[in-house]
PDB file of N, CA and C in Angstrom:
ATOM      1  N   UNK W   1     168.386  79.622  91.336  1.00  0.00           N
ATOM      2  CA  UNK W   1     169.432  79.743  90.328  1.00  0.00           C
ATOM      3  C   UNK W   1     169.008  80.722  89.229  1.00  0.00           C
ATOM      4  N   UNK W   2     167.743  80.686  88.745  1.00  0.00           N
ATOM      5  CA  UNK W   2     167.171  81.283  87.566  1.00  0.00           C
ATOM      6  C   UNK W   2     167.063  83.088  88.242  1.00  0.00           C
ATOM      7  N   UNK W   3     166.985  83.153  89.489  1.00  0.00           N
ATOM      8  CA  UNK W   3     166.869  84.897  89.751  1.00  0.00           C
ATOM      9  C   UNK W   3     168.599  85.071  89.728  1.00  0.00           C
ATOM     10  N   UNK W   4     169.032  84.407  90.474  1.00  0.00           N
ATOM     11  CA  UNK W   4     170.697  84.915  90.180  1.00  0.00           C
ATOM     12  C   UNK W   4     171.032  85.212  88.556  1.00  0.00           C
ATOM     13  N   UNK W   5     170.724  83.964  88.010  1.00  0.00           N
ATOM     14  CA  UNK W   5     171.125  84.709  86.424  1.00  0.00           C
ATOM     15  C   UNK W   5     170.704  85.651  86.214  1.00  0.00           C
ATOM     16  N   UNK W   6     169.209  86.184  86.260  1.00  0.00           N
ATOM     17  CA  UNK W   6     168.578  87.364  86.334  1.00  0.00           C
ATOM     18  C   UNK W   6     169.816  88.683  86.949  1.00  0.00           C
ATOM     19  N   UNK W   7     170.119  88.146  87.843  1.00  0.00           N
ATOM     20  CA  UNK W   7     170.291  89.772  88.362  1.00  0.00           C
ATOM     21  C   UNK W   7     171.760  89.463  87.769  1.00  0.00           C
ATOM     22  N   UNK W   8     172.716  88.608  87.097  1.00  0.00           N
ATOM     23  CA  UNK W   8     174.183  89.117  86.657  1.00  0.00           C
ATOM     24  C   UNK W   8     173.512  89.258  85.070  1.00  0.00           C
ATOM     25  N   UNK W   9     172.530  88.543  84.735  1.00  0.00           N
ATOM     26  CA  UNK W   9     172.715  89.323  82.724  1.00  0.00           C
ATOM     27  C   UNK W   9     171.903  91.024  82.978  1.00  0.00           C
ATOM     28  N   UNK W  10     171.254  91.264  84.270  1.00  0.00           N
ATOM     29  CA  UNK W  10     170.678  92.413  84.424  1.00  0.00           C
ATOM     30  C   UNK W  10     171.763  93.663  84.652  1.00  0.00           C
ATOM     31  N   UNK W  11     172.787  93.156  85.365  1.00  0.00           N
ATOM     32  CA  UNK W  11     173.629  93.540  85.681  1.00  0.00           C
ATOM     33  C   UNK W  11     174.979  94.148  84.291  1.00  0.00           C
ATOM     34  N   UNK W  12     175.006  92.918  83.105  1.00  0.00           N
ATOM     35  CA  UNK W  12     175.955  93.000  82.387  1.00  0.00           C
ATOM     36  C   UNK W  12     175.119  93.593  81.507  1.00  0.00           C
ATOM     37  N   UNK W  13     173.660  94.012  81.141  1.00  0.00           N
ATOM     38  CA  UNK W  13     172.973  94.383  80.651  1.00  0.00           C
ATOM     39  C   UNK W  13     173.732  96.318  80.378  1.00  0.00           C
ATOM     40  N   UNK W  14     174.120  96.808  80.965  1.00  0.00           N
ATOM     41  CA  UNK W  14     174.454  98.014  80.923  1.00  0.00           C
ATOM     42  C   UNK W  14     175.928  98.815  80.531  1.00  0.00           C
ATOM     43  N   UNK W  15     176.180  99.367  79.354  1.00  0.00           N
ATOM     44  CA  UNK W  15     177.719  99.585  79.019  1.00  0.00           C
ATOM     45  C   UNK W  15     178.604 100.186  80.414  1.00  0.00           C
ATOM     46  N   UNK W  16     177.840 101.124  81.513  1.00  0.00           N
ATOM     47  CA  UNK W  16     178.980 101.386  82.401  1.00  0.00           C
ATOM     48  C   UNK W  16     179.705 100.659  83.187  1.00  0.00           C
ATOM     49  N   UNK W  17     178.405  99.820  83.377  1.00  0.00           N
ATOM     50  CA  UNK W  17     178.531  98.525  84.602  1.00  0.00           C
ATOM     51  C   UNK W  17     179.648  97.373  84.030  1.00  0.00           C
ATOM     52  N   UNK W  18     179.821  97.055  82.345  1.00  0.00           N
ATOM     53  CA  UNK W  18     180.959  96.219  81.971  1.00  0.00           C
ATOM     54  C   UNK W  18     181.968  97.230  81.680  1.00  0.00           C
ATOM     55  N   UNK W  19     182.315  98.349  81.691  1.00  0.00           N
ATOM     56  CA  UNK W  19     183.157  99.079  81.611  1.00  0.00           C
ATOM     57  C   UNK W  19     184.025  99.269  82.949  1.00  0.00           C
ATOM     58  N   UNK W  20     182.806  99.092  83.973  1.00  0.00           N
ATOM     59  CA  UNK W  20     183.182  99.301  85.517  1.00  0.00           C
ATOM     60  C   UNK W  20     184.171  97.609  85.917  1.00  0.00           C
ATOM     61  N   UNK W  21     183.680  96.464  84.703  1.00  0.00           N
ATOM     62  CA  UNK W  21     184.402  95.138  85.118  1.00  0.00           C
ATOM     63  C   UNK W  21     185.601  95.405  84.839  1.00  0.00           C
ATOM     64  N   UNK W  22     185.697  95.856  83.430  1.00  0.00           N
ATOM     65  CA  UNK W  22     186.781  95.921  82.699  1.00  0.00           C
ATOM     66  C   UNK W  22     188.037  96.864  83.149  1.00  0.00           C
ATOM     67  N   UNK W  23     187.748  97.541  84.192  1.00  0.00           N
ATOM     68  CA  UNK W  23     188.885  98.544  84.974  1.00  0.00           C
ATOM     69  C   UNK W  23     189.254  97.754  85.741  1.00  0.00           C
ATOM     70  N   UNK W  24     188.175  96.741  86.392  1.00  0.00           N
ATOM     71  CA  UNK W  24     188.578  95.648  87.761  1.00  0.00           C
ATOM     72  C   UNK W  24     189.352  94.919  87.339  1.00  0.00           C
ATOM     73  N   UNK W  25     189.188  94.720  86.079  1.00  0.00           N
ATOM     74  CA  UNK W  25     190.236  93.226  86.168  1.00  0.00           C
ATOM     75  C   UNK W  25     191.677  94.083  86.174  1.00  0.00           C
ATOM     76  N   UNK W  26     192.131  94.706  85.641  1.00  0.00           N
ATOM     77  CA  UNK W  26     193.376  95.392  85.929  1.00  0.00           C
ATOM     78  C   UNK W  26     194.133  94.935  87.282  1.00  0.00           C
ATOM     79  N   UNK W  27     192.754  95.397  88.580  1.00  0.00           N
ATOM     80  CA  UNK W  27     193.430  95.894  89.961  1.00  0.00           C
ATOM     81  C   UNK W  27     192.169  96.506  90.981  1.00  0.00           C
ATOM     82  N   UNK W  28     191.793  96.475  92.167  1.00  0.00           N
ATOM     83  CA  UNK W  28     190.886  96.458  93.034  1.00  0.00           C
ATOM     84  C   UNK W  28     191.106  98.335  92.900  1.00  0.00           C
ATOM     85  N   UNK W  29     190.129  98.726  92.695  1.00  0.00           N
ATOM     86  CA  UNK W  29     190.056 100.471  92.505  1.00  0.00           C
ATOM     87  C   UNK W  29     188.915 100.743  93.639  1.00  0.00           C
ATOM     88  N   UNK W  30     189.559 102.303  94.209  1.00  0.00           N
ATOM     89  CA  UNK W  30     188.816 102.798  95.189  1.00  0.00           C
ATOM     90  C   UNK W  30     187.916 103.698  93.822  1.00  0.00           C
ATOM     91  N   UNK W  31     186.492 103.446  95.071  1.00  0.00           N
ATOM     92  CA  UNK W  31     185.364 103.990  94.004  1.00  0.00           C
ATOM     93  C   UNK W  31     185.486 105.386  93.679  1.00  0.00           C
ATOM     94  N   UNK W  32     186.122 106.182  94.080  1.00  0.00           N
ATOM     95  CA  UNK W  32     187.200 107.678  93.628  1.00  0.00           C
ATOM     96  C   UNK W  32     187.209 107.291  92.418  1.00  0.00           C
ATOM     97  N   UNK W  33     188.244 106.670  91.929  1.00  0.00           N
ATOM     98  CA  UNK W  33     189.018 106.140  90.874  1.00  0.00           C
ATOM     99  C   UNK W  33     188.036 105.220  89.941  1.00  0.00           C
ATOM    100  N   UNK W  34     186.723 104.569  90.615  1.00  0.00           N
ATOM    101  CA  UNK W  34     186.241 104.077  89.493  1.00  0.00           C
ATOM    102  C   UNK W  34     185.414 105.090  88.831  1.00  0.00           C
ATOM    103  N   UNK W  35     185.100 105.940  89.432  1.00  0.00           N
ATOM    104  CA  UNK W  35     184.081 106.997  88.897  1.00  0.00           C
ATOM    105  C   UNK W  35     184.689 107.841  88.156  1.00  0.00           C
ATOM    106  N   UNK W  36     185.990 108.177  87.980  1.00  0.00           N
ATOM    107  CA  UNK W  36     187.241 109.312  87.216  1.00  0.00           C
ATOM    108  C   UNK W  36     186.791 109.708  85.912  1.00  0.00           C
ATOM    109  N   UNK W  37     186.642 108.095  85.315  1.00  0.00           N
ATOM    110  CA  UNK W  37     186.389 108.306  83.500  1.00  0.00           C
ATOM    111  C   UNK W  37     184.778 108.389  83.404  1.00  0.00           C
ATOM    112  N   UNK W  38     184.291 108.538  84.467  1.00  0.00           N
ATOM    113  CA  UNK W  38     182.476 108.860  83.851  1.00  0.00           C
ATOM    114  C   UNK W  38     182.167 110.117  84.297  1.00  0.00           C
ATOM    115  N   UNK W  39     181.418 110.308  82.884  1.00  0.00           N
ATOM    116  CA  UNK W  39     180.685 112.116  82.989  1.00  0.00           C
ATOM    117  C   UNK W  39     179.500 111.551  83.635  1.00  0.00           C
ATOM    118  N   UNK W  40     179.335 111.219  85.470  1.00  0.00           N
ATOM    119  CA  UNK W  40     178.456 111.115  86.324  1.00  0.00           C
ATOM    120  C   UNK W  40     178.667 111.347  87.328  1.00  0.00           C
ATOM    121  N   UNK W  41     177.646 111.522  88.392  1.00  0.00           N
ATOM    122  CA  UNK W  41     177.622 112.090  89.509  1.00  0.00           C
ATOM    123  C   UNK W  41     178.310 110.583  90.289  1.00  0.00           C
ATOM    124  N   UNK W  42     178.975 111.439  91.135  1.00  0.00           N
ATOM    125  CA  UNK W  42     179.455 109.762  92.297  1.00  0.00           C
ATOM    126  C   UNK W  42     178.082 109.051  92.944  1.00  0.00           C
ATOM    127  N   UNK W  43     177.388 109.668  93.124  1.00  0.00           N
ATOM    128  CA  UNK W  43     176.166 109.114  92.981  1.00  0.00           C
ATOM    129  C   UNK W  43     175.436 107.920  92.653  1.00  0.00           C
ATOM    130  N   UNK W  44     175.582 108.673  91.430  1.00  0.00           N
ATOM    131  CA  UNK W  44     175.506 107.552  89.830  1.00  0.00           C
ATOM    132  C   UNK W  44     176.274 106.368  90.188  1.00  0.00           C
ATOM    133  N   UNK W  45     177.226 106.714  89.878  1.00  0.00           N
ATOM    134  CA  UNK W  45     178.367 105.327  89.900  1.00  0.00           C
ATOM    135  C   UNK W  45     178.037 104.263  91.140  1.00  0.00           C
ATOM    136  N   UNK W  46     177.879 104.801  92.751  1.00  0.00           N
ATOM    137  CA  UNK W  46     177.662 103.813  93.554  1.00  0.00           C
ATOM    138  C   UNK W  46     176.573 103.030  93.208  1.00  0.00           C
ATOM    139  N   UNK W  47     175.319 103.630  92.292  1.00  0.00           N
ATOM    140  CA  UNK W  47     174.463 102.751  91.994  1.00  0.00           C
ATOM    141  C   UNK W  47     174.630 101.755  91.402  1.00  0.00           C
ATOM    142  N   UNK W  48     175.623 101.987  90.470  1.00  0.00           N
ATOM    143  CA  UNK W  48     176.094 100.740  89.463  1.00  0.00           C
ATOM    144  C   UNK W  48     176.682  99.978  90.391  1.00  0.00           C
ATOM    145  N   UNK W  49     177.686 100.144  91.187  1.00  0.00           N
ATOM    146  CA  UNK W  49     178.647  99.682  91.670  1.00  0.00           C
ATOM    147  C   UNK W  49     177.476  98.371  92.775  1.00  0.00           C
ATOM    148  N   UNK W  50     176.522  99.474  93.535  1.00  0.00           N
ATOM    149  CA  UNK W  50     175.353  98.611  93.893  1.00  0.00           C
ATOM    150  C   UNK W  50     174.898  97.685  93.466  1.00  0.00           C
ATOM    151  N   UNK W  51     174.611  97.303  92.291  1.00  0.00           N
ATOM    152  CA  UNK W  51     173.826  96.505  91.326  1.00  0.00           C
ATOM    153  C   UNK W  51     175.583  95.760  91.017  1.00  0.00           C
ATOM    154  N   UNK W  52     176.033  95.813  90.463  1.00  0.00           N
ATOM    155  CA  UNK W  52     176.999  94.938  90.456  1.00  0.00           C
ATOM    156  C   UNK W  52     177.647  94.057  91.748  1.00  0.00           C
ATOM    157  N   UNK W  53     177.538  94.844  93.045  1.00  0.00           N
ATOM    158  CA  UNK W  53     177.385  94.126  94.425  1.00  0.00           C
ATOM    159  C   UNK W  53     176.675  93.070  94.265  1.00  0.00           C
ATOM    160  N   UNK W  54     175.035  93.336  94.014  1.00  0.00           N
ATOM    161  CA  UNK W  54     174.179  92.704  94.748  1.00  0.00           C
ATOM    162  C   UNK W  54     174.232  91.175  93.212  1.00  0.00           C
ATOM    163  N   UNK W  55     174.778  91.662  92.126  1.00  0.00           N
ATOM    164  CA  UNK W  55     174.606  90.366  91.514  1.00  0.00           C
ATOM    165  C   UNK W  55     176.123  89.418  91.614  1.00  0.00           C
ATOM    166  N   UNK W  56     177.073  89.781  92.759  1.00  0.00           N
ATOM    167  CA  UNK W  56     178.052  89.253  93.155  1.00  0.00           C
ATOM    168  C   UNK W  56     179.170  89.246  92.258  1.00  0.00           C
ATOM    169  N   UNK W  57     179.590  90.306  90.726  1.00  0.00           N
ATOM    170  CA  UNK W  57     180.236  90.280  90.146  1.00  0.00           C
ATOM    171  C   UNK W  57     181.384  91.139  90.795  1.00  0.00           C
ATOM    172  N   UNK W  58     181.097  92.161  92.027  1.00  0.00           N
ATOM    173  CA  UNK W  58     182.171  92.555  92.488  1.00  0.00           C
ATOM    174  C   UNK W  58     181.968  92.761  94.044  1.00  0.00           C
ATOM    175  N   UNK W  59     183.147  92.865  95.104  1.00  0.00           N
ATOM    176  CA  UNK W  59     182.673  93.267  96.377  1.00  0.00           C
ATOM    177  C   UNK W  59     183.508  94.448  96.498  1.00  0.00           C
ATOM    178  N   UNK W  60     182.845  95.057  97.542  1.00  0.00           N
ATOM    179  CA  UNK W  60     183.288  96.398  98.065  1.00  0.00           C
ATOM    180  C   UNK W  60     183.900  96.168  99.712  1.00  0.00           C
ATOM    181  N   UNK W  61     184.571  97.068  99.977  1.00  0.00           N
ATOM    182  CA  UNK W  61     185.768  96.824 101.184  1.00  0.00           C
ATOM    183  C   UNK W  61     185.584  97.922 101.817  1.00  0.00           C
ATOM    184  N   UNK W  62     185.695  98.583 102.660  1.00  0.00           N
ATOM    185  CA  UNK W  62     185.753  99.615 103.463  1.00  0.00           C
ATOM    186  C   UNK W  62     187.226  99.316 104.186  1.00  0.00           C
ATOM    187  N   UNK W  63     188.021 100.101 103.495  1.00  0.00           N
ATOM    188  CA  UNK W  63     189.938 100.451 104.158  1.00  0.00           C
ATOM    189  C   UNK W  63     189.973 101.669 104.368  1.00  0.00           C
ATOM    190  N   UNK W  64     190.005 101.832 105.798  1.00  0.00           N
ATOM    191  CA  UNK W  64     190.321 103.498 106.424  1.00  0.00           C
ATOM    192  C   UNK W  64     188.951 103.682 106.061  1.00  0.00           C
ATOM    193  N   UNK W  65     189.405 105.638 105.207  1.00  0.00           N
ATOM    194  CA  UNK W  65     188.006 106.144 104.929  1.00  0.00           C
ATOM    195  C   UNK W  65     187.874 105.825 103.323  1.00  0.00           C
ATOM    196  N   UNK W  66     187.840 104.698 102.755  1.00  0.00           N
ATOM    197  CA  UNK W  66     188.095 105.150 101.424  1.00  0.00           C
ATOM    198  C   UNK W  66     187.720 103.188 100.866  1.00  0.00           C
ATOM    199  N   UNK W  67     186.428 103.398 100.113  1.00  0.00           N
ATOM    200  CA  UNK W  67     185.560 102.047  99.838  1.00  0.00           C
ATOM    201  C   UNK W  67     186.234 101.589  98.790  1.00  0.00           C
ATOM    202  N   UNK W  68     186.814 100.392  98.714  1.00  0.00           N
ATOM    203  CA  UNK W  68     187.738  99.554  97.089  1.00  0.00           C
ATOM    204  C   UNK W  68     186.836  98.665  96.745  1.00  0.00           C
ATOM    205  N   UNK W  69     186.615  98.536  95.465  1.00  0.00           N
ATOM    206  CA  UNK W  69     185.848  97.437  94.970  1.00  0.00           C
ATOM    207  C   UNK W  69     187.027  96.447  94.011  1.00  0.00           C
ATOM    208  N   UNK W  70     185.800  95.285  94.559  1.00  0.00           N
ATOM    209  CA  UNK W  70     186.794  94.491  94.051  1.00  0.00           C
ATOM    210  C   UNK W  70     186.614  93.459  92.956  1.00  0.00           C
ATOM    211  N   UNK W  71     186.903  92.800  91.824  1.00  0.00           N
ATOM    212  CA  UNK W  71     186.052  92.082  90.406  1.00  0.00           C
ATOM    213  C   UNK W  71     186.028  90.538  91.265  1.00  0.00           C
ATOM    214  N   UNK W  72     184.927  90.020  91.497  1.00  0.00           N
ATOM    215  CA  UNK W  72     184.798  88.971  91.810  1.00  0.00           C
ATOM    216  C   UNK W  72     184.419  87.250  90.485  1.00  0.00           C
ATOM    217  N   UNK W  73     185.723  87.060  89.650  1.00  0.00           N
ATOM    218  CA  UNK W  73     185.293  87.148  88.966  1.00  0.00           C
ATOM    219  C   UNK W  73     184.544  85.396  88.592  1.00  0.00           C
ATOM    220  N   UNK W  74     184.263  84.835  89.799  1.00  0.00           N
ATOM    221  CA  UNK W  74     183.710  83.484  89.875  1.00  0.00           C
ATOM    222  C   UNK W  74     181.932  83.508  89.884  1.00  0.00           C
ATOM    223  N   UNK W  75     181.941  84.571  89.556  1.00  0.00           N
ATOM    224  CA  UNK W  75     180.041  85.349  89.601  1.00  0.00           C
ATOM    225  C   UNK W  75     179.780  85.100  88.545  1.00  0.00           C
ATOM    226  N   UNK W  76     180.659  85.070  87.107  1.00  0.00           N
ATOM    227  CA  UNK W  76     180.562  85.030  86.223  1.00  0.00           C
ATOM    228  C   UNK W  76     180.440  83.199  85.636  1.00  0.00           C
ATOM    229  N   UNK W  77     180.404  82.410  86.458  1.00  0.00           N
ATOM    230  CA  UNK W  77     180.809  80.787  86.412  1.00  0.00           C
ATOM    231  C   UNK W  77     179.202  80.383  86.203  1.00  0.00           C
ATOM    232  N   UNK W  78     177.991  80.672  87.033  1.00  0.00           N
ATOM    233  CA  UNK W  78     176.217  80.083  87.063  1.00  0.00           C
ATOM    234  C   UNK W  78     176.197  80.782  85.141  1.00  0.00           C
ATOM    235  N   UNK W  79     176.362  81.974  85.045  1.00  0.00           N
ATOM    236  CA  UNK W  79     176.122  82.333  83.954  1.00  0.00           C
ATOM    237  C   UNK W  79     176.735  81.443  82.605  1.00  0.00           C
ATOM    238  N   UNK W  80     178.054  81.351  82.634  1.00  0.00           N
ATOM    239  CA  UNK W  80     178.560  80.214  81.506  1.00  0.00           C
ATOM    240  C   UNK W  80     178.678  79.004  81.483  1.00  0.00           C
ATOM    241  N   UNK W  81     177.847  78.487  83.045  1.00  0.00           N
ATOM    242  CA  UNK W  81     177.722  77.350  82.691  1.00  0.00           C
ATOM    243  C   UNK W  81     176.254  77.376  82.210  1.00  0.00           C
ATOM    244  N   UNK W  82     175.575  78.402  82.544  1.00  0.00           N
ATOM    245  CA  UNK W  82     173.889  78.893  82.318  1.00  0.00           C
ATOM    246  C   UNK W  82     174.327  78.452  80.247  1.00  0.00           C
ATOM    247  N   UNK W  83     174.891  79.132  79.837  1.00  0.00           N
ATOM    248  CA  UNK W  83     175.469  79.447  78.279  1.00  0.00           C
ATOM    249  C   UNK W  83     175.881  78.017  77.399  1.00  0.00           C
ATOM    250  N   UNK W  84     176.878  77.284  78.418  1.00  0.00           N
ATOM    251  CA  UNK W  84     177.143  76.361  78.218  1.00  0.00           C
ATOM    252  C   UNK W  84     175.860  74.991  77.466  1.00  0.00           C
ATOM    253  N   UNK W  85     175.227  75.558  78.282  1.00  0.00           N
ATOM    254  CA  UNK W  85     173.409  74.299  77.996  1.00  0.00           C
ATOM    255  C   UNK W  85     173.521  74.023  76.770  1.00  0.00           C
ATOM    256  N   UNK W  86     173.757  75.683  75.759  1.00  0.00           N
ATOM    257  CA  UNK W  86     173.075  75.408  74.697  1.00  0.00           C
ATOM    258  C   UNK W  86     174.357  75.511  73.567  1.00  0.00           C
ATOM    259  N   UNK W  87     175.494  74.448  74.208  1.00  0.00           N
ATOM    260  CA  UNK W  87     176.132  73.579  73.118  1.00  0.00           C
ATOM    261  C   UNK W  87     177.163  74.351  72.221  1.00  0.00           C
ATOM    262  N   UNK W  88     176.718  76.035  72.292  1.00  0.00           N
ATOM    263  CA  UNK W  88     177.330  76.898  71.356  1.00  0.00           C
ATOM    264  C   UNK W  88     178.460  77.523  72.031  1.00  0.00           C
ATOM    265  N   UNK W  89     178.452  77.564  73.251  1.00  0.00           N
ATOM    266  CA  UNK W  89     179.335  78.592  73.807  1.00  0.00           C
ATOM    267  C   UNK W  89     180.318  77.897  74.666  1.00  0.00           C
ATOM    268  N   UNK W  90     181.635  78.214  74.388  1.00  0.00           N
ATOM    269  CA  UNK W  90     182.597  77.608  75.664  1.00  0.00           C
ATOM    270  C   UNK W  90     182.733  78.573  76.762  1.00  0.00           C
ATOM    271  N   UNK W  91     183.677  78.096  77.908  1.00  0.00           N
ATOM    272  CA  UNK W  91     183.091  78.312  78.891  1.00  0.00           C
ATOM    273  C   UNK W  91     184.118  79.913  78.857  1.00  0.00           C
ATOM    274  N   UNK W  92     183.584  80.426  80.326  1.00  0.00           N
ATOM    275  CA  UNK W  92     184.147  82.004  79.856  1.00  0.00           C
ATOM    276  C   UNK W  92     185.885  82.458  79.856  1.00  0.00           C
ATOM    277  N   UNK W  93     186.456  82.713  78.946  1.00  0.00           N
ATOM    278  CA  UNK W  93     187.560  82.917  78.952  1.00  0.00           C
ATOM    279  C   UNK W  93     187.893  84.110  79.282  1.00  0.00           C
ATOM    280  N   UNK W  94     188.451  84.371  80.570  1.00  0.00           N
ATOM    281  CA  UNK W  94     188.436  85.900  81.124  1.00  0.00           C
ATOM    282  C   UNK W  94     189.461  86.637  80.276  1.00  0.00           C
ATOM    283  N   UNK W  95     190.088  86.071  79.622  1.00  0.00           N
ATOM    284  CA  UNK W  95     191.392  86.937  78.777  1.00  0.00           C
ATOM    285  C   UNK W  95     189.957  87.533  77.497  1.00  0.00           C
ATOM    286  N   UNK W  96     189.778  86.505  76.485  1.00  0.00           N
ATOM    287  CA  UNK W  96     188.933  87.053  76.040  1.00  0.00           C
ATOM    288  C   UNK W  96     187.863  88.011  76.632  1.00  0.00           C
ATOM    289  N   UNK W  97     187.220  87.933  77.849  1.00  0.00           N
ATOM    290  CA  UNK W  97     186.183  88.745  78.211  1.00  0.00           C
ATOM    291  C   UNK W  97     186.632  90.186  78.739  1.00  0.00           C
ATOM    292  N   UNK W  98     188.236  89.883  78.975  1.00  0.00           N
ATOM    293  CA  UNK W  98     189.083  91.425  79.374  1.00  0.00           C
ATOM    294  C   UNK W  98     188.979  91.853  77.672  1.00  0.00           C
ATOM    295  N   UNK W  99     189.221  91.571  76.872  1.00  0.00           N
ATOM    296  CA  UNK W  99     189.382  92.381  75.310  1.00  0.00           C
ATOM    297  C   UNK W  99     188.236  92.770  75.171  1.00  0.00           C
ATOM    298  N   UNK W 100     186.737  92.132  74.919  1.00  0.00           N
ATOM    299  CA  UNK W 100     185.605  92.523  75.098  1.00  0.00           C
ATOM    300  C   UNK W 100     185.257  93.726  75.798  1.00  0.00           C
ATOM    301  N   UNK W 101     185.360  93.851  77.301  1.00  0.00           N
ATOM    302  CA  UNK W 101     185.263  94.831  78.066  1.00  0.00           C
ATOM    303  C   UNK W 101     185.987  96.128  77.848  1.00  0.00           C
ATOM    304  N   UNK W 102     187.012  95.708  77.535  1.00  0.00           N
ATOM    305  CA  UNK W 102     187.961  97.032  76.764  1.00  0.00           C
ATOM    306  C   UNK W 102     187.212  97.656  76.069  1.00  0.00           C
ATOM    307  N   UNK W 103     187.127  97.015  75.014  1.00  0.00           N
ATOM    308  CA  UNK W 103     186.203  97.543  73.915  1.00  0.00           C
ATOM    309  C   UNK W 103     185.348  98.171  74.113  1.00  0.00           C
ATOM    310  N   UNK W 104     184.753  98.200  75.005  1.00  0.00           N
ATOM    311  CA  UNK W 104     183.528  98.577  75.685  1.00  0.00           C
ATOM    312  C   UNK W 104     183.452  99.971  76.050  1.00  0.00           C
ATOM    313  N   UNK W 105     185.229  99.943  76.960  1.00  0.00           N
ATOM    314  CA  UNK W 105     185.395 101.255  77.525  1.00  0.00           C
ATOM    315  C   UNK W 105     184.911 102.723  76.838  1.00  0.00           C
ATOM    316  N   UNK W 106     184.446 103.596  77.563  1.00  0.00           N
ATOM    317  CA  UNK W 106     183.662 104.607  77.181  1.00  0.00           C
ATOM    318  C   UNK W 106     185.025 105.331  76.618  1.00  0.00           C
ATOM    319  N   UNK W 107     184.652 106.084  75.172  1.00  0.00           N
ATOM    320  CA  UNK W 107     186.077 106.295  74.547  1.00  0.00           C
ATOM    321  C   UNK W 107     186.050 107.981  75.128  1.00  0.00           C
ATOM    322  N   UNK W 108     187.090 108.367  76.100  1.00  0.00           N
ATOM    323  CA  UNK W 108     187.085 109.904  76.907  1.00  0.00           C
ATOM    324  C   UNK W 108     188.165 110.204  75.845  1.00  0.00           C
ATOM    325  N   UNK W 109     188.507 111.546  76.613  1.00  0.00           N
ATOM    326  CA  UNK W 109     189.753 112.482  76.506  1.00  0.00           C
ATOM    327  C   UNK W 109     191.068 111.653  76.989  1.00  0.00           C
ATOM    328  N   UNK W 110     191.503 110.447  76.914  1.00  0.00           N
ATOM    329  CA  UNK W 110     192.697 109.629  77.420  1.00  0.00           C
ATOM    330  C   UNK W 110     192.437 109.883  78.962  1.00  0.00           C
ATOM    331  N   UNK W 111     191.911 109.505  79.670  1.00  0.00           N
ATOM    332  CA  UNK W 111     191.557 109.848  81.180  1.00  0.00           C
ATOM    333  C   UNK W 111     191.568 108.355  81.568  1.00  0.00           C
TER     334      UNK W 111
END
């Protein structure tokens, strides 16, 4: 239990990677489209997208030729109940955690 938390606060640890949640919750985006608003190589992005795989906050699909990821967002449940322990925090309110993530978004050219 204690490496899983590891790898989703490792995971939420990084502004692209909650920026990358915060597009998901919208709607399942082909990784084309998640990479649009970052000044990075597609490259780049599958890595994140990797690391967000492997800590189960999102899955990836292979339709036709063209990979969709998708916000899985019950990955986020070990962690707030992880939060929960310590009495201060209720449990995660995804409406609130969509405003959060917004916020987050990397501020472009309206892209």
């Amino acid at each position: 239990m204690s490496d899983d938390l590891d790898i989703i606060f490792a995971a939420l640890a990084d502004p692209t990677r909650r920026a990358i949640l915060a597009m998901l919750l919208e709607d399942d985006m082909a990784v084309t489209d998640v990479a649009d608003p970052f000044e990075m190589s597609l490259a780049a992005i599958s890595k994140h997208l990797t690391i967000l795989t492997r800590a189960g906050l999102i899955s990836q699909e292979k339709r036709g030729r063209v990979k969709w990821c998708k916000l899985e967002p019950d990955a986020m449940r070990a962690a707030s109940v992880w939060m929960q322990g310590f009495g201060q925090f209720d449990p995660v309110n995804l409406d609130a955690f969509e405003r959060f993530l917004e916020a987050e978004l990397p501020k472009g050219d309206g892209a």
